[in-house]
Amino acid sequence: MANQEDNFKKVISHAKEYGYVFQSSEIYDGLSAVYDYGHNGVELKKNIREYWWKAMVQLNENIVGIDAAIFMHPTTWKASGHVDAFNDPLIDNKDSKKRYRADVLIEDYVGKIDTKIEKEVKKAEKRFGDNFNKQKFIETNPRVVEYIEQGKSILSRMAKSLEKEDLADVKALIEELDIACPMSGSKNWTDVKQFNLMFGTKLGASAENAMDLYLRPETAQGIFVNFLNVQKAGRMKIPFGIAQTGKAFRNEIVARQFIFRMREFEQMEMQFFIQPGTQQEWYEHWKENRMKWHLSLGLGEENYRFHDHEKLAHYADAAADIEFRFPFGFKELEGIHSRTDFDLGSHEKYSGKKLQYFDHETNRNYVPYVLETSIGLDRMFLAVFSNSLQEEELENGTSRTVLKLPAVLAPTKAAILPLVKKDGLPEVAHEILEDLKWDFNVTYDEKDAVGRRYRRQDANGTPFCITVDHQTLEDQTVTIRYRDSMEQERVAIADLKSIIHKAVDMRTWLLKMEDQRA
Ligand code: GAP
C-alpha cells in the first residue's frame, strides 16, 4: 500500500516537473480537483484525442463528429434525467468532518478483497511454477472462492439498496463491514444522503430575467439533441454513430486521486444509433472494439479488465466498464452503455418534436436505440502516463527515470542535439530541426553534456534523440538513440524522416487493433 502511494506521488511530481500537469491556480493554493496541462501535457492530450478520433470517426465511414456547445437548454437535463437522478450517495464522518461517496467506500473495501485474491494467486504461482493453472486455481481454491463470493454479495447488496434508494441500508452495510474513515480511522458516520452533481450557472444580464442553466455533466446530450440534424444533413443510415470530444463538469464529492476524478474534465463519447432489438449484438461489438483500441497501445493486456455493472444508470439496460490498473488499483477508464431509446424518447416527450428514423427497407418509423462508448480523456492520460513512468536499474549500477510513452502519443517525437556548441554543429542541428518540424513535433537542446540531455529526454518521454557530431559534417550521418533500448545507431540524415515516421505513424499503431483479442 505504501509502495502504491509512493509510486502515485512520483507520478504526480513527475507530471509537474516535466510540464505535463499543474494544479490549477496554484499560486492561490490551488482549486480542488481542477488541473491545468503544461507544454508537454497539452501535446499528449491532443495526441490521445487524435488517436481516438482517427479510430472512431475517420476510420469508420458510418461515424461522424460534431462539436456541440457546453451550454444547453435547461430542459435538456430534465429530459435526460440528470436533474432528478444524477446523484451520488454521500456520507460524512462526524469526527474527521470528511465527506465520502458511500458507494466508493464500499467499493474500496471490495478492492481490498480483490488485492487479497491477487496475493493468493501470486503465492500459488510461485509454488506451482510452470504447472500453474490460474483459472482453475481461482475457480477451485476454497479461500479464493470465498473471497470472490464475499465481494459479489457486498456489491450486489449495495446495488440493490441504491436501486431502491434504500440509503439506510447503504449505511447499515458500511457499519456491518466495519469501514472506517480512511483519514481518521473513526467509524462515527452520518446518514447517507443524495447529492446532485451538476453545476448551476445563469444566463442573462439582470438577476430577474436570468435563466438557470447547468454546465453539461456529459457531452452525450449534445449528440442526442442533434440526432436529426446530423442524420438529415449527413444523409446517415442506421446503424450510424455521432462522436464528439469536449469538456464536462461535475461537482464531485470525493475529488481525490489527481486527474482521475476532476470537477472539470474532458470526455470522448460516441453514440451509435441502431435498430431496436439489435442492442445486444452492438453492445458486444463495441465492448470488443474499444478493448482492442486500448490494447493497440501496448500498455499490457494484464492491466485491463471488464467490469459488468450491477447497478445500472437510469438510462441503461446493460453496461460495462473497461477498468485499468491505475497506481491505486483497478478502476474505471471507459464505459460502454446500452442506453435503449431512453434519451431520444425522453427528448421527444419534453420537446414535443419527433426524433425518429424512417427505415426505407421496412417502411416504418422508429425511435432508434443507442449504444454508447464514453471515455474520459484525462483518465486515459493518467492511464498512459502512469503506466509509462518507470525507474530502471542500468547495467553500470546507475538508474534512470524514463517515460516510455507509446511513440504515437509522445508529445515530442525527437530531440536534435549538437554534440558541442561550436564547430558548426548547432547550425547543422538547426537545419535538421527546420526540416523535421513540418512532419513532427521536435525540439532542440544544446545545454549540458550529451548524457544528461539523453536523460532529460528520457524523462520527457521523447522516443528519439538525434545527435549531430563532427562526423556529420563529413558524411551527412547522425547518431539516433532509441529511448527504450538506449541503443544507438548511425544513420543518414536523409533517412531520419522515414525512421521516425515508421515509429510514430497512427496507421502502424491502429492496425495493431486487428491483432488483438479482446
Ligand atoms: N455519457 C455517459 C457518461 O458520462 P460516465 O461513466 O459517467 O458515463 C464516462 O463517464 C467516462 O468519463 C468515465 O469512464 C471516465 O473515464 C470519465 N469521467 C467521469 N467522471 C469523471 C471525472 N470526474 N473526472 C475525470 N473523468 C471522469
XYZ file of C-alpha atoms and ligand atoms in Angstrom:
545
model
C 0.000 0.000 0.000
C 2.763 2.412 1.000
C 4.549 1.454 -2.175
C 1.447 2.225 -4.248
C 1.167 5.612 -2.589
C 4.837 6.393 -3.199
C 4.515 5.438 -6.852
C 1.487 7.626 -7.250
C 3.276 10.555 -5.607
C 6.113 10.079 -8.097
C 3.631 10.192 -10.976
C 2.182 13.483 -9.721
C 5.540 15.138 -9.104
C 6.962 13.956 -12.443
C 3.888 15.337 -14.218
C 4.578 18.720 -12.658
C 8.345 18.774 -13.080
C 8.192 17.912 -16.794
C 5.344 20.239 -17.750
C 2.561 17.672 -18.070
C 0.043 18.622 -15.362
C -0.156 21.508 -12.891
C -2.588 22.182 -10.083
C -4.984 24.909 -11.268
C -4.427 28.387 -9.747
C -1.501 27.034 -7.787
C -0.265 30.489 -6.723
C -3.554 30.859 -4.818
C -3.049 27.425 -3.208
C -4.928 25.647 -5.981
C -8.515 24.769 -6.689
C -9.513 21.308 -5.580
C -9.843 18.702 -8.361
C -9.140 21.203 -11.145
C -5.932 20.898 -13.166
C -4.049 22.634 -15.983
C -1.961 20.931 -18.649
C 1.559 22.201 -19.357
C 3.569 22.301 -22.598
C 4.069 18.523 -22.724
C 0.658 17.680 -21.261
C -1.234 19.606 -23.899
C 0.566 17.674 -26.648
C -0.001 14.281 -25.011
C -3.656 15.106 -24.504
C -4.034 16.251 -28.110
C -2.350 13.083 -29.374
C -4.655 10.837 -27.310
C -7.677 12.779 -28.595
C -6.477 12.401 -32.196
C -5.762 8.689 -31.718
C -9.350 8.255 -30.548
C -10.814 10.489 -33.274
C -8.929 8.638 -36.015
C -10.124 5.245 -34.761
C -13.696 6.256 -34.015
C -14.549 8.842 -36.681
C -12.167 8.934 -39.612
C -11.714 5.166 -39.959
C -15.449 4.470 -39.746
C -17.496 5.548 -42.723
C -20.692 5.470 -40.691
C -19.479 7.643 -37.794
C -19.279 11.430 -37.996
C -18.222 14.063 -35.480
C -19.841 17.178 -34.036
C -18.873 19.884 -31.571
C -21.900 20.903 -29.505
C -21.961 23.830 -27.070
C -21.351 23.338 -23.365
C -24.455 25.390 -22.513
C -27.701 23.669 -23.420
C -31.353 24.492 -22.887
C -32.103 23.610 -19.237
C -34.948 21.263 -20.214
C -32.267 19.012 -21.746
C -31.220 17.999 -18.239
C -34.752 17.409 -17.060
C -35.324 15.125 -20.074
C -32.004 13.315 -19.672
C -32.828 12.501 -16.042
C -29.859 14.417 -14.654
C -31.953 16.893 -12.629
C -33.715 14.072 -10.789
C -31.262 11.199 -10.843
C -27.682 12.400 -11.315
C -26.858 11.975 -7.661
C -24.116 10.436 -5.619
C -24.844 8.954 -2.184
C -22.655 10.842 0.276
C -21.758 10.178 3.869
C -19.827 12.341 6.352
C -17.577 11.225 9.114
C -18.623 13.118 12.242
C -15.162 13.135 13.793
C -12.899 13.944 10.851
C -15.595 16.047 9.091
C -14.504 14.358 5.845
C -17.090 13.619 3.182
C -17.121 10.418 1.136
C -19.155 8.712 -1.527
C -20.814 5.845 0.307
C -20.571 3.580 -2.759
C -16.859 4.350 -3.147
C -16.164 3.427 0.487
C -17.848 0.075 -0.122
C -16.138 -0.462 -3.481
C -12.753 0.297 -1.932
C -13.498 -2.319 0.736
C -14.173 -4.851 -2.041
C -10.991 -3.636 -3.790
C -9.056 -4.794 -0.731
C -10.641 -8.235 -1.046
C -9.503 -8.261 -4.703
C -5.961 -7.473 -3.578
C -6.105 -10.475 -1.225
C -7.153 -12.660 -4.168
C -4.244 -11.364 -6.255
C -1.859 -12.183 -3.397
C -3.174 -15.763 -3.134
C -2.745 -16.188 -6.897
C 0.822 -14.831 -6.820
C 1.742 -17.136 -3.919
C 0.348 -20.169 -5.749
C 2.049 -19.119 -8.991
C 5.381 -19.166 -7.166
C 4.636 -22.518 -5.534
C 3.490 -24.371 -8.660
C 5.745 -22.715 -11.267
C 5.110 -23.764 -14.867
C 2.343 -26.206 -13.879
C 0.167 -23.429 -12.504
C -3.326 -23.159 -13.986
C -4.527 -19.735 -12.869
C -8.131 -20.084 -14.000
C -8.550 -23.437 -12.295
C -6.939 -22.135 -9.114
C -9.314 -19.152 -8.990
C -12.311 -21.409 -9.541
C -11.380 -24.076 -7.008
C -9.199 -22.693 -4.213
C -11.574 -22.515 -1.210
C -10.123 -19.291 0.172
C -10.231 -17.506 -3.196
C -13.753 -18.782 -3.904
C -14.862 -17.426 -0.534
C -13.289 -14.016 -1.222
C -14.974 -13.824 -4.625
C -18.379 -14.716 -3.155
C -17.907 -12.183 -0.373
C -17.089 -9.365 -2.849
C -20.007 -10.267 -5.100
C -22.524 -10.390 -2.303
C -21.415 -6.987 -0.918
C -21.633 -5.313 -4.329
C -24.947 -6.906 -5.138
C -26.493 -5.787 -1.836
C -25.181 -2.253 -2.400
C -26.546 -2.173 -5.966
C -29.975 -3.318 -4.786
C -30.104 -0.760 -1.978
C -29.072 2.082 -4.268
C -31.573 0.950 -6.877
C -34.362 1.067 -4.280
C -32.999 4.340 -2.852
C -32.675 2.486 0.456
C -29.943 4.747 1.828
C -30.411 3.432 5.365
C -29.290 0.015 4.179
C -26.214 1.519 2.488
C -25.256 2.999 5.855
C -26.020 -0.304 7.575
C -23.712 -2.070 5.118
C -20.876 0.373 5.863
C -21.337 -0.278 9.574
C -21.582 -4.051 9.174
C -18.362 -4.099 7.164
C -16.774 -2.032 9.916
C -15.499 0.517 7.389
C -13.512 3.326 8.987
C -12.794 6.843 7.715
C -9.552 6.474 5.696
C -8.278 9.777 7.147
C -9.019 9.323 10.844
C -9.939 5.684 11.420
C -13.209 6.812 13.030
C -16.426 4.838 12.434
C -18.752 7.610 13.560
C -20.855 8.126 10.395
C -23.795 10.379 9.490
C -26.749 9.063 7.488
C -26.289 8.646 3.725
C -27.771 11.494 1.626
C -28.157 12.060 -2.122
C -26.204 14.941 -3.680
C -26.762 16.283 -7.232
C -23.528 16.614 -9.175
C -24.460 19.295 -11.695
C -23.011 22.806 -11.539
C -25.581 25.543 -11.959
C -24.992 28.907 -13.585
C -27.066 31.765 -15.006
C -27.572 33.164 -18.477
C -28.725 36.776 -18.843
C -27.769 40.288 -17.770
C -30.211 41.005 -14.957
C -30.914 38.855 -11.958
C -34.727 38.881 -12.510
C -34.553 37.744 -16.139
C -31.646 35.363 -15.873
C -32.210 31.791 -16.937
C -30.883 28.964 -14.770
C -28.503 26.777 -16.712
C -26.244 23.831 -15.971
C -22.716 23.174 -17.129
C -23.077 19.893 -19.034
C -22.180 16.856 -16.910
C -21.680 14.711 -20.043
C -21.169 15.505 -23.728
C -23.682 12.847 -24.827
C -26.768 15.084 -24.648
C -25.323 17.477 -27.253
C -25.336 14.491 -29.598
C -28.889 13.362 -28.786
C -30.450 16.787 -29.345
C -28.645 16.988 -32.716
C -29.591 13.469 -33.779
C -31.997 14.536 -36.546
C -29.843 17.460 -37.738
C -26.874 15.162 -38.272
C -28.914 12.294 -39.687
C -30.516 14.564 -42.299
C -27.519 16.782 -43.135
C -25.161 13.797 -43.312
C -27.746 11.527 -45.025
C -26.860 8.920 -42.433
C -28.428 5.472 -42.500
C -28.869 3.354 -39.384
C -26.639 1.943 -37.974
C -24.548 5.104 -37.656
C -22.660 6.977 -34.975
C -22.058 10.547 -33.838
C -18.910 11.315 -31.873
C -17.599 14.305 -30.004
C -14.922 15.325 -27.576
C -15.305 18.164 -25.116
C -15.445 19.451 -21.572
C -17.864 18.137 -18.961
C -18.359 19.334 -15.380
C -19.317 17.505 -12.208
C -19.349 18.703 -8.645
C -17.627 15.533 -7.441
C -17.863 14.834 -3.715
C -14.703 12.839 -3.494
C -12.283 14.658 -5.698
C -9.043 12.920 -4.884
C -6.610 10.926 -6.970
C -5.188 13.711 -9.131
C -6.689 13.828 -12.652
C -8.623 10.578 -12.122
C -11.674 12.363 -10.727
C -11.897 16.025 -11.646
C -14.587 18.664 -11.432
C -13.806 19.920 -14.943
C -12.709 17.215 -17.365
C -12.890 16.164 -20.972
C -14.873 13.284 -22.426
C -14.620 11.453 -25.742
C -18.028 9.970 -26.454
C -19.715 8.198 -29.328
C -23.419 7.437 -29.602
C -24.214 4.661 -32.064
C -27.834 4.674 -33.327
C -29.265 1.236 -34.038
C -32.444 -0.660 -34.750
C -34.344 -1.676 -31.574
C -33.658 -5.326 -30.840
C -30.064 -5.284 -32.101
C -28.587 -3.764 -28.937
C -27.074 -6.970 -27.549
C -25.059 -7.586 -30.716
C -23.805 -3.973 -30.880
C -23.051 -3.969 -27.162
C -20.701 -6.936 -27.685
C -19.252 -5.330 -30.808
C -18.335 -2.058 -29.120
C -17.014 -3.743 -25.972
C -14.631 -5.738 -28.130
C -13.725 -2.860 -30.421
C -12.909 -0.474 -27.587
C -10.814 -3.042 -25.744
C -8.821 -3.615 -28.938
C -8.217 0.129 -29.228
C -6.764 0.134 -25.722
C -4.634 -2.946 -26.320
C -3.199 -1.448 -29.525
C -1.224 0.992 -27.353
C 0.762 -1.833 -25.775
C 0.311 -0.854 -22.126
C -0.030 -4.547 -21.203
C -3.042 -6.825 -21.544
C -2.837 -7.704 -17.831
C -3.632 -4.078 -16.956
C -7.179 -4.167 -18.349
C -10.343 -5.963 -17.391
C -14.071 -5.685 -17.994
C -16.423 -4.999 -15.141
C -20.131 -5.568 -15.784
C -22.363 -3.161 -13.901
C -24.652 -4.498 -11.214
C -26.204 -1.098 -10.596
C -27.340 0.366 -13.907
C -27.590 4.115 -14.554
C -31.108 5.437 -15.060
C -30.753 5.249 -18.861
C -29.135 1.830 -19.395
C -30.267 -1.783 -19.958
C -26.688 -3.111 -19.925
C -23.355 -1.517 -19.091
C -19.732 -2.479 -18.621
C -16.577 -0.623 -17.702
C -13.165 -1.159 -19.139
C -11.059 -0.970 -16.000
C -7.366 -0.140 -15.948
C -4.739 -0.858 -13.321
C -4.031 2.690 -12.109
C -1.331 3.288 -9.481
C -4.104 2.933 -6.861
C -5.602 -0.282 -8.289
C -8.103 -1.315 -10.966
C -10.589 1.492 -11.683
C -12.996 2.532 -14.439
C -11.387 4.009 -17.521
C -14.198 3.788 -20.062
C -17.870 2.900 -20.078
C -19.852 1.023 -22.731
C -23.565 1.564 -22.215
C -26.645 0.206 -23.922
C -28.876 3.276 -23.497
C -32.004 1.898 -25.236
C -34.332 4.620 -26.600
C -34.312 6.369 -23.230
C -32.645 9.607 -24.341
C -34.263 10.157 -27.742
C -37.638 9.037 -26.372
C -37.384 11.416 -23.461
C -36.278 14.376 -25.622
C -39.275 13.667 -27.888
C -41.540 13.864 -24.880
C -40.078 17.037 -23.404
C -39.556 18.934 -26.694
C -42.692 17.773 -28.478
C -40.520 17.181 -31.598
C -40.304 13.794 -33.306
C -36.849 12.246 -33.059
C -37.443 9.233 -35.251
C -35.850 7.476 -38.151
C -37.674 6.323 -41.239
C -36.418 2.943 -42.324
C -36.909 2.663 -46.119
C -36.414 -1.077 -46.085
C -39.162 -1.851 -43.593
C -41.226 1.265 -44.373
C -41.605 2.232 -40.740
C -40.631 4.960 -38.310
C -38.956 4.223 -35.015
C -37.007 5.859 -32.200
C -33.530 4.350 -32.562
C -31.771 2.557 -29.722
C -28.338 3.770 -28.714
C -25.048 2.125 -27.866
C -22.616 4.486 -26.188
C -18.862 4.405 -25.704
C -17.622 7.013 -23.228
C -14.071 7.599 -22.085
C -12.513 10.363 -20.008
C -9.608 11.929 -21.847
C -7.901 12.964 -18.614
C -8.342 9.470 -17.182
C -6.833 7.997 -20.337
C -3.975 10.478 -19.942
C -3.400 9.227 -16.397
C -3.508 5.591 -17.552
C -0.907 6.171 -20.261
C 1.282 8.466 -18.191
C 1.371 6.401 -15.001
C 1.946 3.153 -16.882
C 4.816 4.685 -18.849
C 6.734 6.168 -15.936
C 9.465 3.717 -14.991
C 12.555 3.672 -12.819
C 15.163 1.450 -14.461
C 18.271 -0.070 -12.951
C 21.059 0.007 -15.519
C 23.901 -2.442 -16.064
C 26.525 0.040 -14.852
C 24.836 0.234 -11.448
C 23.142 3.585 -12.069
C 19.447 4.099 -12.644
C 17.339 6.254 -14.917
C 13.815 7.673 -14.906
C 12.177 7.027 -18.239
C 8.728 7.849 -19.539
C 8.081 5.048 -22.024
C 5.051 6.641 -23.678
C 3.767 4.862 -26.774
C 5.696 6.683 -29.538
C 2.466 7.536 -31.362
C 1.324 9.547 -28.319
C 4.640 11.059 -27.180
C 4.474 14.892 -27.096
C 7.894 15.332 -28.714
C 8.977 12.747 -31.230
C 12.660 13.648 -31.449
C 15.243 15.915 -29.832
C 18.065 17.227 -32.014
C 21.296 17.606 -30.060
C 24.578 19.084 -31.319
C 27.382 17.217 -29.533
C 29.104 20.544 -28.767
C 28.032 24.171 -29.083
C 30.670 25.049 -31.708
C 32.357 23.971 -34.958
C 29.160 24.484 -36.956
C 27.318 21.600 -35.213
C 24.434 23.761 -33.849
C 23.834 25.096 -37.376
C 23.512 21.585 -38.847
C 21.282 20.547 -35.928
C 19.033 23.536 -36.637
C 18.840 22.618 -40.327
C 17.632 19.122 -39.351
C 15.129 20.631 -36.917
C 13.813 23.059 -39.551
C 13.193 20.163 -41.917
C 11.671 17.671 -39.427
C 9.376 20.194 -37.735
C 6.983 20.150 -40.710
C 6.236 16.491 -40.038
C 6.730 16.025 -36.299
C 6.851 17.906 -33.032
C 10.626 18.105 -32.472
C 12.860 20.024 -30.103
C 16.420 21.348 -29.927
C 18.682 21.019 -26.896
C 22.328 22.075 -26.569
C 22.635 22.621 -22.806
C 24.759 20.249 -20.642
C 26.731 17.141 -21.567
C 25.032 14.880 -24.074
C 24.491 12.099 -21.491
C 22.480 14.461 -19.304
C 20.490 15.605 -22.303
C 19.617 11.976 -23.091
C 18.376 11.502 -19.521
C 16.322 14.683 -19.740
C 14.637 13.458 -22.947
C 14.079 10.007 -21.386
C 12.209 11.672 -18.546
C 10.292 13.822 -21.049
C 9.196 10.719 -22.944
C 10.908 11.618 -26.252
C 11.363 8.394 -28.264
C 14.379 9.554 -30.323
C 17.491 11.631 -29.703
C 19.420 12.668 -32.817
C 22.990 13.699 -32.174
C 24.974 15.795 -34.619
C 28.757 15.342 -34.258
C 31.896 16.089 -36.254
C 31.410 13.059 -38.498
C 28.063 14.561 -39.545
C 29.949 17.384 -41.263
C 31.882 14.850 -43.327
C 29.299 12.232 -44.315
C 25.823 13.639 -43.541
C 25.103 10.966 -40.923
C 23.947 11.319 -37.302
C 23.506 9.006 -34.326
C 19.960 8.124 -33.459
C 19.400 6.932 -29.885
C 16.332 4.915 -29.003
C 14.682 5.879 -25.698
C 13.507 2.402 -24.675
C 16.572 0.296 -25.525
C 19.125 3.162 -25.227
C 20.767 1.662 -28.318
C 22.465 3.991 -30.751
C 22.763 3.695 -34.481
C 24.484 5.707 -37.218
C 22.005 6.708 -39.915
C 21.883 9.112 -42.870
C 20.156 12.444 -42.228
C 18.129 11.689 -45.347
C 16.632 8.594 -43.653
C 15.542 10.290 -40.412
C 12.072 11.179 -41.581
C 11.169 7.646 -42.612
C 12.648 6.097 -39.422
C 10.622 8.399 -37.178
C 7.545 8.116 -39.336
C 7.524 4.332 -39.103
C 7.657 4.500 -35.306
C 5.006 7.179 -34.722
C 2.577 6.676 -37.591
C -1.028 6.200 -36.445
C -1.625 3.648 -39.187
C 1.031 1.288 -37.760
C -0.409 1.588 -34.255
C -4.089 1.405 -35.099
C -3.566 -1.575 -37.392
C -2.481 -3.407 -34.237
C -6.161 -3.434 -33.286
C -6.584 -6.199 -35.835
C -4.093 -8.424 -33.985
C -5.759 -8.058 -30.590
C -8.041 -10.469 -28.818
C -10.443 -8.509 -26.621
N -22.287 9.689 -21.108
C -22.025 8.648 -20.183
C -21.165 9.036 -19.071
O -20.857 10.211 -18.901
P -19.804 8.106 -17.042
O -19.469 6.689 -16.677
O -20.421 8.964 -16.006
O -20.746 7.996 -18.316
C -17.808 8.290 -18.675
O -18.494 8.799 -17.565
C -16.313 8.410 -18.504
O -15.963 9.768 -18.208
C -15.750 7.607 -17.347
O -15.493 6.275 -17.712
C -14.481 8.360 -17.012
O -13.425 7.950 -17.857
C -14.838 9.793 -17.344
N -15.176 10.545 -16.131
C -16.355 10.555 -15.466
N -16.309 11.371 -14.404
C -15.062 11.895 -14.385
C -14.382 12.818 -13.532
N -14.992 13.388 -12.501
N -13.086 13.124 -13.811
C -12.462 12.568 -14.867
N -13.057 11.707 -15.708
C -14.334 11.371 -15.486
